[in-house]
mmCIF file of C-alpha atoms in Angstrom:
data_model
loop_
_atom_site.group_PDB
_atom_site.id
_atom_site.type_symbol
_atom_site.label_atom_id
_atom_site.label_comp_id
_atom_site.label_asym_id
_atom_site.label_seq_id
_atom_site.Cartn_x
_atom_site.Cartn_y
_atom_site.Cartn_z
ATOM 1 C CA UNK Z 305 116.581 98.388 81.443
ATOM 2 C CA UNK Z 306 115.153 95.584 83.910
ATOM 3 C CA UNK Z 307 111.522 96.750 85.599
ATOM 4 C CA UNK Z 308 112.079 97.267 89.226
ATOM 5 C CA UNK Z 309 110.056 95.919 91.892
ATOM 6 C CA UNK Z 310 107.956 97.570 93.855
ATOM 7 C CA UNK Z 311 109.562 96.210 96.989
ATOM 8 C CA UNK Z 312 112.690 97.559 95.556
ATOM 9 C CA UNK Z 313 111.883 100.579 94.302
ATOM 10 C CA UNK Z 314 110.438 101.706 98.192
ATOM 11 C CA UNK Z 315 114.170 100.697 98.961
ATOM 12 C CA UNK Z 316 115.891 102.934 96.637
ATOM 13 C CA UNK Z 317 113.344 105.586 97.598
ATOM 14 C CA UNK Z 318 114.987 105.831 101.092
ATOM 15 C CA UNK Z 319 118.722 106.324 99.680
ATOM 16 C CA UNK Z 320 116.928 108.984 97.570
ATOM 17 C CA UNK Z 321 115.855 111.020 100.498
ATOM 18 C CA UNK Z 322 119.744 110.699 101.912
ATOM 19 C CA UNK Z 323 121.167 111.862 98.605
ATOM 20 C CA UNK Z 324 118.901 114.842 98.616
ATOM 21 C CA UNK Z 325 118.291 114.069 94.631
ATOM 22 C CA UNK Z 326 114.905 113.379 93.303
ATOM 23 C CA UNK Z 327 115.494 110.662 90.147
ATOM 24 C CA UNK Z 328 113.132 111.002 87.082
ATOM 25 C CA UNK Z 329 114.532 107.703 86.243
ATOM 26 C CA UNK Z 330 114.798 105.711 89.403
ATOM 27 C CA UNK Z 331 115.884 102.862 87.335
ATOM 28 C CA UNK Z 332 119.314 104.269 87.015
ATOM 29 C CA UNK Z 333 120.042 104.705 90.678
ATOM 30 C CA UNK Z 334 119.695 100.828 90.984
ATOM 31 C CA UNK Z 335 121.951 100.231 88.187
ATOM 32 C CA UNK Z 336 124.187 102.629 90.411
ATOM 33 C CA UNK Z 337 123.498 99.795 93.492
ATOM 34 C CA UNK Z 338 124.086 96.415 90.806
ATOM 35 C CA UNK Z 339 127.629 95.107 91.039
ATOM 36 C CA UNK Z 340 128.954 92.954 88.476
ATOM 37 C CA UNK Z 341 128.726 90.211 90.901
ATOM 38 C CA UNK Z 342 124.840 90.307 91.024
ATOM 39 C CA UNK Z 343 124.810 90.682 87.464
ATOM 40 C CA UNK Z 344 127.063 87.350 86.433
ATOM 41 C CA UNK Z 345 124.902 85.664 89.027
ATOM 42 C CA UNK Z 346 121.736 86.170 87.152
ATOM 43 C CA UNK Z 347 123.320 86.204 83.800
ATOM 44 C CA UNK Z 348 119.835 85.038 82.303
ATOM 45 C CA UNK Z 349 118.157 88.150 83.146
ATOM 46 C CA UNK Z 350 121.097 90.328 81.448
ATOM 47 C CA UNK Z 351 120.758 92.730 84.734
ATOM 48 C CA UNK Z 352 123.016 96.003 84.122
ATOM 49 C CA UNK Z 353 125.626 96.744 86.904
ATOM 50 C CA UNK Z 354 127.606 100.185 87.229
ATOM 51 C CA UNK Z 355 130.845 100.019 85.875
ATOM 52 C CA UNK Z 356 129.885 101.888 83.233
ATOM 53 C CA UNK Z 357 128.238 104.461 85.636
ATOM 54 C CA UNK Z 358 131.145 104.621 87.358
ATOM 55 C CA UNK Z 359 133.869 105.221 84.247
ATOM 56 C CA UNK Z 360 131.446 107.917 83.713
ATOM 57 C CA UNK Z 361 130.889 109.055 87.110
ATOM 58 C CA UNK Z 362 134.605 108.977 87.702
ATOM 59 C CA UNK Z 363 135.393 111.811 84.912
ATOM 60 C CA UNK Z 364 132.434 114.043 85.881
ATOM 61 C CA UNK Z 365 133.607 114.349 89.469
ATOM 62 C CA UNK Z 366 137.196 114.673 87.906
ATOM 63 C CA UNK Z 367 135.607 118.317 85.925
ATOM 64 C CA UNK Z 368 133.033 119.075 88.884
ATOM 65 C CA UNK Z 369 135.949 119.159 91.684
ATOM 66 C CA UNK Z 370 138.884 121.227 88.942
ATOM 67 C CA UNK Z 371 136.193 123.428 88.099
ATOM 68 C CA UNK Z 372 135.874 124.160 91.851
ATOM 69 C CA UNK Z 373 139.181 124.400 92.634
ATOM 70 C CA UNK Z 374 140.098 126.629 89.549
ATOM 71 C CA UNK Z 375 137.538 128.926 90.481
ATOM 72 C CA UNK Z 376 138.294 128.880 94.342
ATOM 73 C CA UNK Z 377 142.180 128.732 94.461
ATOM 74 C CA UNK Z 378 143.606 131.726 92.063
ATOM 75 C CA UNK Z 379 146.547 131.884 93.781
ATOM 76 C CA UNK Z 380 147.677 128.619 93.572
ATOM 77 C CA UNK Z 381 149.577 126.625 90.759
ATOM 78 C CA UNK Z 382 148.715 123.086 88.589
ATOM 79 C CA UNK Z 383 150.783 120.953 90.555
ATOM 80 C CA UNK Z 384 149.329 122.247 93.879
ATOM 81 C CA UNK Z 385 145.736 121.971 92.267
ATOM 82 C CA UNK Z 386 146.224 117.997 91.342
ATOM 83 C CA UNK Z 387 147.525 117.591 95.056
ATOM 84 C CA UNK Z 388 144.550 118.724 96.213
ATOM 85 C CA UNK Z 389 142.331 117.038 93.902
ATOM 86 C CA UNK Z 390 143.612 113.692 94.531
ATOM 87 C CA UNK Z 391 143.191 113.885 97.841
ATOM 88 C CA UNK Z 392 139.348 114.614 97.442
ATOM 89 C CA UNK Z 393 138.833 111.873 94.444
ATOM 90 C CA UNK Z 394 140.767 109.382 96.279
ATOM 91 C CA UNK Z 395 139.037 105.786 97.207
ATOM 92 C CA UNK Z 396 138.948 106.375 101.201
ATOM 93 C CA UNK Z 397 137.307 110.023 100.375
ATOM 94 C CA UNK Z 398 135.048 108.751 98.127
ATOM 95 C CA UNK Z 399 134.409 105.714 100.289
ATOM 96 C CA UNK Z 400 133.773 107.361 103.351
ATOM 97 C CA UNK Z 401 130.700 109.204 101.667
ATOM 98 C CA UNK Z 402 129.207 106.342 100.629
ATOM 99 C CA UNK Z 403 129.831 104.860 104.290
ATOM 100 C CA UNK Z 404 128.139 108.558 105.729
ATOM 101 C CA UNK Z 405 124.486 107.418 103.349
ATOM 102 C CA UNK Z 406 124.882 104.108 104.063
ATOM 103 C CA UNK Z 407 125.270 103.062 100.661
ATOM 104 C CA UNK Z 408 126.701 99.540 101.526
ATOM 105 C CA UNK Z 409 122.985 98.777 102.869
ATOM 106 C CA UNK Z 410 121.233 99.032 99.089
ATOM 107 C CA UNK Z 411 124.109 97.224 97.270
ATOM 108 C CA UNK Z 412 122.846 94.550 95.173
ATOM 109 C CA UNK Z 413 126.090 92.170 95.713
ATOM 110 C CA UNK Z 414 126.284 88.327 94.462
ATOM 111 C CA UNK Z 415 126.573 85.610 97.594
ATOM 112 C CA UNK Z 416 130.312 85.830 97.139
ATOM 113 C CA UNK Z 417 130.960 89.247 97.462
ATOM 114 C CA UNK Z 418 128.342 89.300 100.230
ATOM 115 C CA UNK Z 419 130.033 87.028 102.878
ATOM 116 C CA UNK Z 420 133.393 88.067 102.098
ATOM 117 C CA UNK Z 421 132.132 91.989 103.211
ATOM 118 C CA UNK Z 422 131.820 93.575 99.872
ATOM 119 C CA UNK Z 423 129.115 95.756 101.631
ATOM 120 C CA UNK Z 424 132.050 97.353 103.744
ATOM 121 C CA UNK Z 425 134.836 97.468 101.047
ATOM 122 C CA UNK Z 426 136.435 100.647 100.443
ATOM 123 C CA UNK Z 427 136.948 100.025 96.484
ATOM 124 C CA UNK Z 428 133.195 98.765 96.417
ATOM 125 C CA UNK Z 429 132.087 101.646 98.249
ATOM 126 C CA UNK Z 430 133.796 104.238 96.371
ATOM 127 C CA UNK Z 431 132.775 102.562 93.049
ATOM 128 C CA UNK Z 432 129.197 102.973 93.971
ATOM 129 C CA UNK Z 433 129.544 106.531 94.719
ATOM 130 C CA UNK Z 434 131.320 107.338 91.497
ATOM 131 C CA UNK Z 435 128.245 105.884 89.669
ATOM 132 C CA UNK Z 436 126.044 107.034 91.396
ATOM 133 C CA UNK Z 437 127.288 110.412 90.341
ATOM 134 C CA UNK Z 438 126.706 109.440 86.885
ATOM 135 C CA UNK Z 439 123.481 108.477 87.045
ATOM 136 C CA UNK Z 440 122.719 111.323 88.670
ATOM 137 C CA UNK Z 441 123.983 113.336 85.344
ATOM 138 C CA UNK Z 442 122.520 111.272 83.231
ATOM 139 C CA UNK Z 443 119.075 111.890 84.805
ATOM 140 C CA UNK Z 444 119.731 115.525 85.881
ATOM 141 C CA UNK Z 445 122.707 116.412 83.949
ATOM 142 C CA UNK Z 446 125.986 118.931 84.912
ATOM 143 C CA UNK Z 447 124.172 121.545 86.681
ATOM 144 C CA UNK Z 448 122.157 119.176 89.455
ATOM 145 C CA UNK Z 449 124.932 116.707 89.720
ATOM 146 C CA UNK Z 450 127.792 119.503 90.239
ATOM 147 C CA UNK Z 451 125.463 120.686 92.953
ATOM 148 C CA UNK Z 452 125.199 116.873 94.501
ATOM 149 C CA UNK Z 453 128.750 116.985 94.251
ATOM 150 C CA UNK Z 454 129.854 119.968 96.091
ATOM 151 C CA UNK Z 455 127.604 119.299 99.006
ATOM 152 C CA UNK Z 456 127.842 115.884 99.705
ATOM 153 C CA UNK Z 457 131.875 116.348 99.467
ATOM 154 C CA UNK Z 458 131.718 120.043 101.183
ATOM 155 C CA UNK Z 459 133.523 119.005 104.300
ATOM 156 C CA UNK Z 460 136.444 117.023 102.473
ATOM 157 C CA UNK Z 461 136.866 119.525 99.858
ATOM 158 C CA UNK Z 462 137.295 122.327 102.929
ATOM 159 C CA UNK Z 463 139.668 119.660 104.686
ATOM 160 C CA UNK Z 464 141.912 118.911 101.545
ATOM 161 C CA UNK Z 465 142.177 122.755 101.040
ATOM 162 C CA UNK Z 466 143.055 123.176 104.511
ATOM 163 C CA UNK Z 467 145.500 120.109 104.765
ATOM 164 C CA UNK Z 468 143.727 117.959 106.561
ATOM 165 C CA UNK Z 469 143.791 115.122 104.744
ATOM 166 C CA UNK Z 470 146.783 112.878 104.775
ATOM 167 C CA UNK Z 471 148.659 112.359 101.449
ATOM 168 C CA UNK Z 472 148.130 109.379 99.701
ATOM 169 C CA UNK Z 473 151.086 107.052 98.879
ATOM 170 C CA UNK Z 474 150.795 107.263 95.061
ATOM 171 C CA UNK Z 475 151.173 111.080 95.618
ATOM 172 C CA UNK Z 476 153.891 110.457 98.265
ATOM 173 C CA UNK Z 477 155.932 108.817 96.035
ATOM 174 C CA UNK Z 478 155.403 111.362 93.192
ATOM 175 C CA UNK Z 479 156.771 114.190 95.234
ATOM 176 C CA UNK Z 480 159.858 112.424 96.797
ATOM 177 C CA UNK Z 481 160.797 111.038 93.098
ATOM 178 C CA UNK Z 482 160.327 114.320 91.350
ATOM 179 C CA UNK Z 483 162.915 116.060 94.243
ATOM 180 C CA UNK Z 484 165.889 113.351 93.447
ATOM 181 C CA UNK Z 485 164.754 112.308 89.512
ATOM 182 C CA UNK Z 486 163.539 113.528 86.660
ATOM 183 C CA UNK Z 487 162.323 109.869 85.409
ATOM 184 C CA UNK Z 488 158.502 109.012 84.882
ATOM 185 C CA UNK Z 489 156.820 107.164 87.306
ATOM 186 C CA UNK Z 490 154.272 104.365 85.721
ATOM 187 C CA UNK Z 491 152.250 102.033 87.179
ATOM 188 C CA UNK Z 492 151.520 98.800 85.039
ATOM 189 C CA UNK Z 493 149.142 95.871 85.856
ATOM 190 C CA UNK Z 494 151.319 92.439 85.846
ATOM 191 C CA UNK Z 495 148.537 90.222 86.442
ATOM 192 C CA UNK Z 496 144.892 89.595 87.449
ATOM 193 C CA UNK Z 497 143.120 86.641 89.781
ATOM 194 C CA UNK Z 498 140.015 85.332 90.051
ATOM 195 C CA UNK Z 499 136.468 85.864 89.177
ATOM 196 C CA UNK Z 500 135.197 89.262 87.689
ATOM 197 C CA UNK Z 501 132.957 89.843 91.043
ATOM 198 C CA UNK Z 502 136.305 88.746 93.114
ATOM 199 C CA UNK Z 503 139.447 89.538 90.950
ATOM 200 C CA UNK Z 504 142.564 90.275 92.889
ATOM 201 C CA UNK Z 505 145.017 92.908 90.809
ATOM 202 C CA UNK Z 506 149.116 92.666 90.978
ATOM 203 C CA UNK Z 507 150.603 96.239 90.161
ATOM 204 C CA UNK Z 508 154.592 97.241 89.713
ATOM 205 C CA UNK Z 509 155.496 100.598 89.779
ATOM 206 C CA UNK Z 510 158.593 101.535 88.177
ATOM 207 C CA UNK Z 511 160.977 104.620 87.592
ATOM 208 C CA UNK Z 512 162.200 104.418 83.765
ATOM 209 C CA UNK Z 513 162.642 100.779 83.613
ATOM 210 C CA UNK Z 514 163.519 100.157 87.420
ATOM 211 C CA UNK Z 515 160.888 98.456 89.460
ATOM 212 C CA UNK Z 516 160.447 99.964 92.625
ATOM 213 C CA UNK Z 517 157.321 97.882 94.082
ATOM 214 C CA UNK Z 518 154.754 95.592 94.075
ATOM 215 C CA UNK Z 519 151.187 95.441 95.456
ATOM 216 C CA UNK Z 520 148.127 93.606 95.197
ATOM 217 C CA UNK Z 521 144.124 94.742 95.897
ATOM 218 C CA UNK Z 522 140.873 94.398 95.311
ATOM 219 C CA UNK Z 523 140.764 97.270 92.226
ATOM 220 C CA UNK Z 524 143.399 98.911 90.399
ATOM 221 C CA UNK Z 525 143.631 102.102 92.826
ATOM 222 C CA UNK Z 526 144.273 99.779 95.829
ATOM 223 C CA UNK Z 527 146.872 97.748 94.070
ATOM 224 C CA UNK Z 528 148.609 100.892 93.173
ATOM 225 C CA UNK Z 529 148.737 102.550 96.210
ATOM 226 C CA UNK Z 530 149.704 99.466 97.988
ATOM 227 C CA UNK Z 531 152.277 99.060 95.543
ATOM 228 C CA UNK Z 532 153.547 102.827 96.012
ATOM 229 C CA UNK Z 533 153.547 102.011 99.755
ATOM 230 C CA UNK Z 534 156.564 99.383 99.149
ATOM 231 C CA UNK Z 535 158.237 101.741 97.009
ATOM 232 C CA UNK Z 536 158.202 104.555 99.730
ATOM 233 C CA UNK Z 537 159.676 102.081 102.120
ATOM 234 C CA UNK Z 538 162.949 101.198 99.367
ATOM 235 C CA UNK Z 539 163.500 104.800 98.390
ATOM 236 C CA UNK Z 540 162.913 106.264 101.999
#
């Protein structure tokens, strides 16, 4: 990994007090903070970014949030379960965290995703807060991150339980298509624009072989759900 400044590391220091987690490796909360868009702008200097953090932060929150649920819901069923669970995983959830700590503020974003408002993107912002929760299990592992987990995402976890939250289309779709059809809803990427710091993502989803919408975003989750939007509004 890259030495971090001193400068720098004072910076991280103060998201470190807001995440209530001490890091034995500091280094790996500012590979949390790196975007690929930093990174391809200083190519030379081979700078990690988080997307790995966050493929692995993604499938620890996945276990840390079923685990809860399993333990905390006997009563109810799987499909009831995953209803809730997306709701708490989704990108606006997650985003809206990151938004509460300010994460935006110690992003290290290229020039091009800084003046188009990558600091205030939802995908961006959720991103950041799935890696951060793995490098907080890498540095701390299950135990300390489960714990980061359940109290940073307390109030959304009690909100989704109580049915607060509003649905999101992907799931909206799901349940009207399973009460008419037994056919499998898929979601497939048709095509991908621009540069890796600024690609735009083009999403179909279909029932069997029958496309029922289209959508475009900024990540794969936003091109879905906008694409699940558009099918709501033809099957509706």
């Amino acid at each position: 990994m890259q030495r971090i400044k001193q400068e720098r590391e004072e910076i991280l220091k103060e998201l470190v007090k807001k995440l209530g987690y001490e890091f034995k490796n500091i280094k790996l909360l500012n590979e949390a903070l790196t975007h690929s868009s930093y990174a391809n702008e200083h190519k030379k200097r081979k700078i990690p970014y988080n997307e790995r953090l966050e493929f692995l932060g993604d499938s620890v929150l996945s276990i840390v949030i079923s685990d809860y649920l399993y333990n905390h819901l006997a009563t109810l069923q799987e499909g009831e379960l995953t209803k809730i669970r997306a709701s708490i995983v989704c990108e606006p959830s997650l985003a809206n965290c990151s938004i509460n700590m300010q994460m935006g503020n110690y992003l290290l974003l290229g020039k091009g995703e800084e003046v188009t408002g990558g600091r205030e993107r939802v995908s961006i912002l959720a991103d950041t807060f799935e890696a951060i929760i793995g490098a907080i299990y890498l540095d701390g592992g299950l135990i300390k991150v489960s714990e980061f987990i359940l109290r940073t995402l307390h109030e959304t976890i009690q909100d989704a339980i109580e049915g607060k939250i509003f649905k999101d289309y992907k799931t909206q779709l799901q349940e009207f298509v399973q009460s008419i059809n037994t056919k499998k809803i898929s979601y497939e990427v048709i095509n991908e624009e621009g540069p890796d710091h600024n690609k735009i993502f083009y999403v179909q989803v279909k029932i069997g072989d029958e496309v029922l919408g289209e959508g475009a975003g900024k990540s794969k989750k936003e091109a879905e759900q906008n694409a699940a939007q558009k099918a709501l509004k033809k099957v509706m």
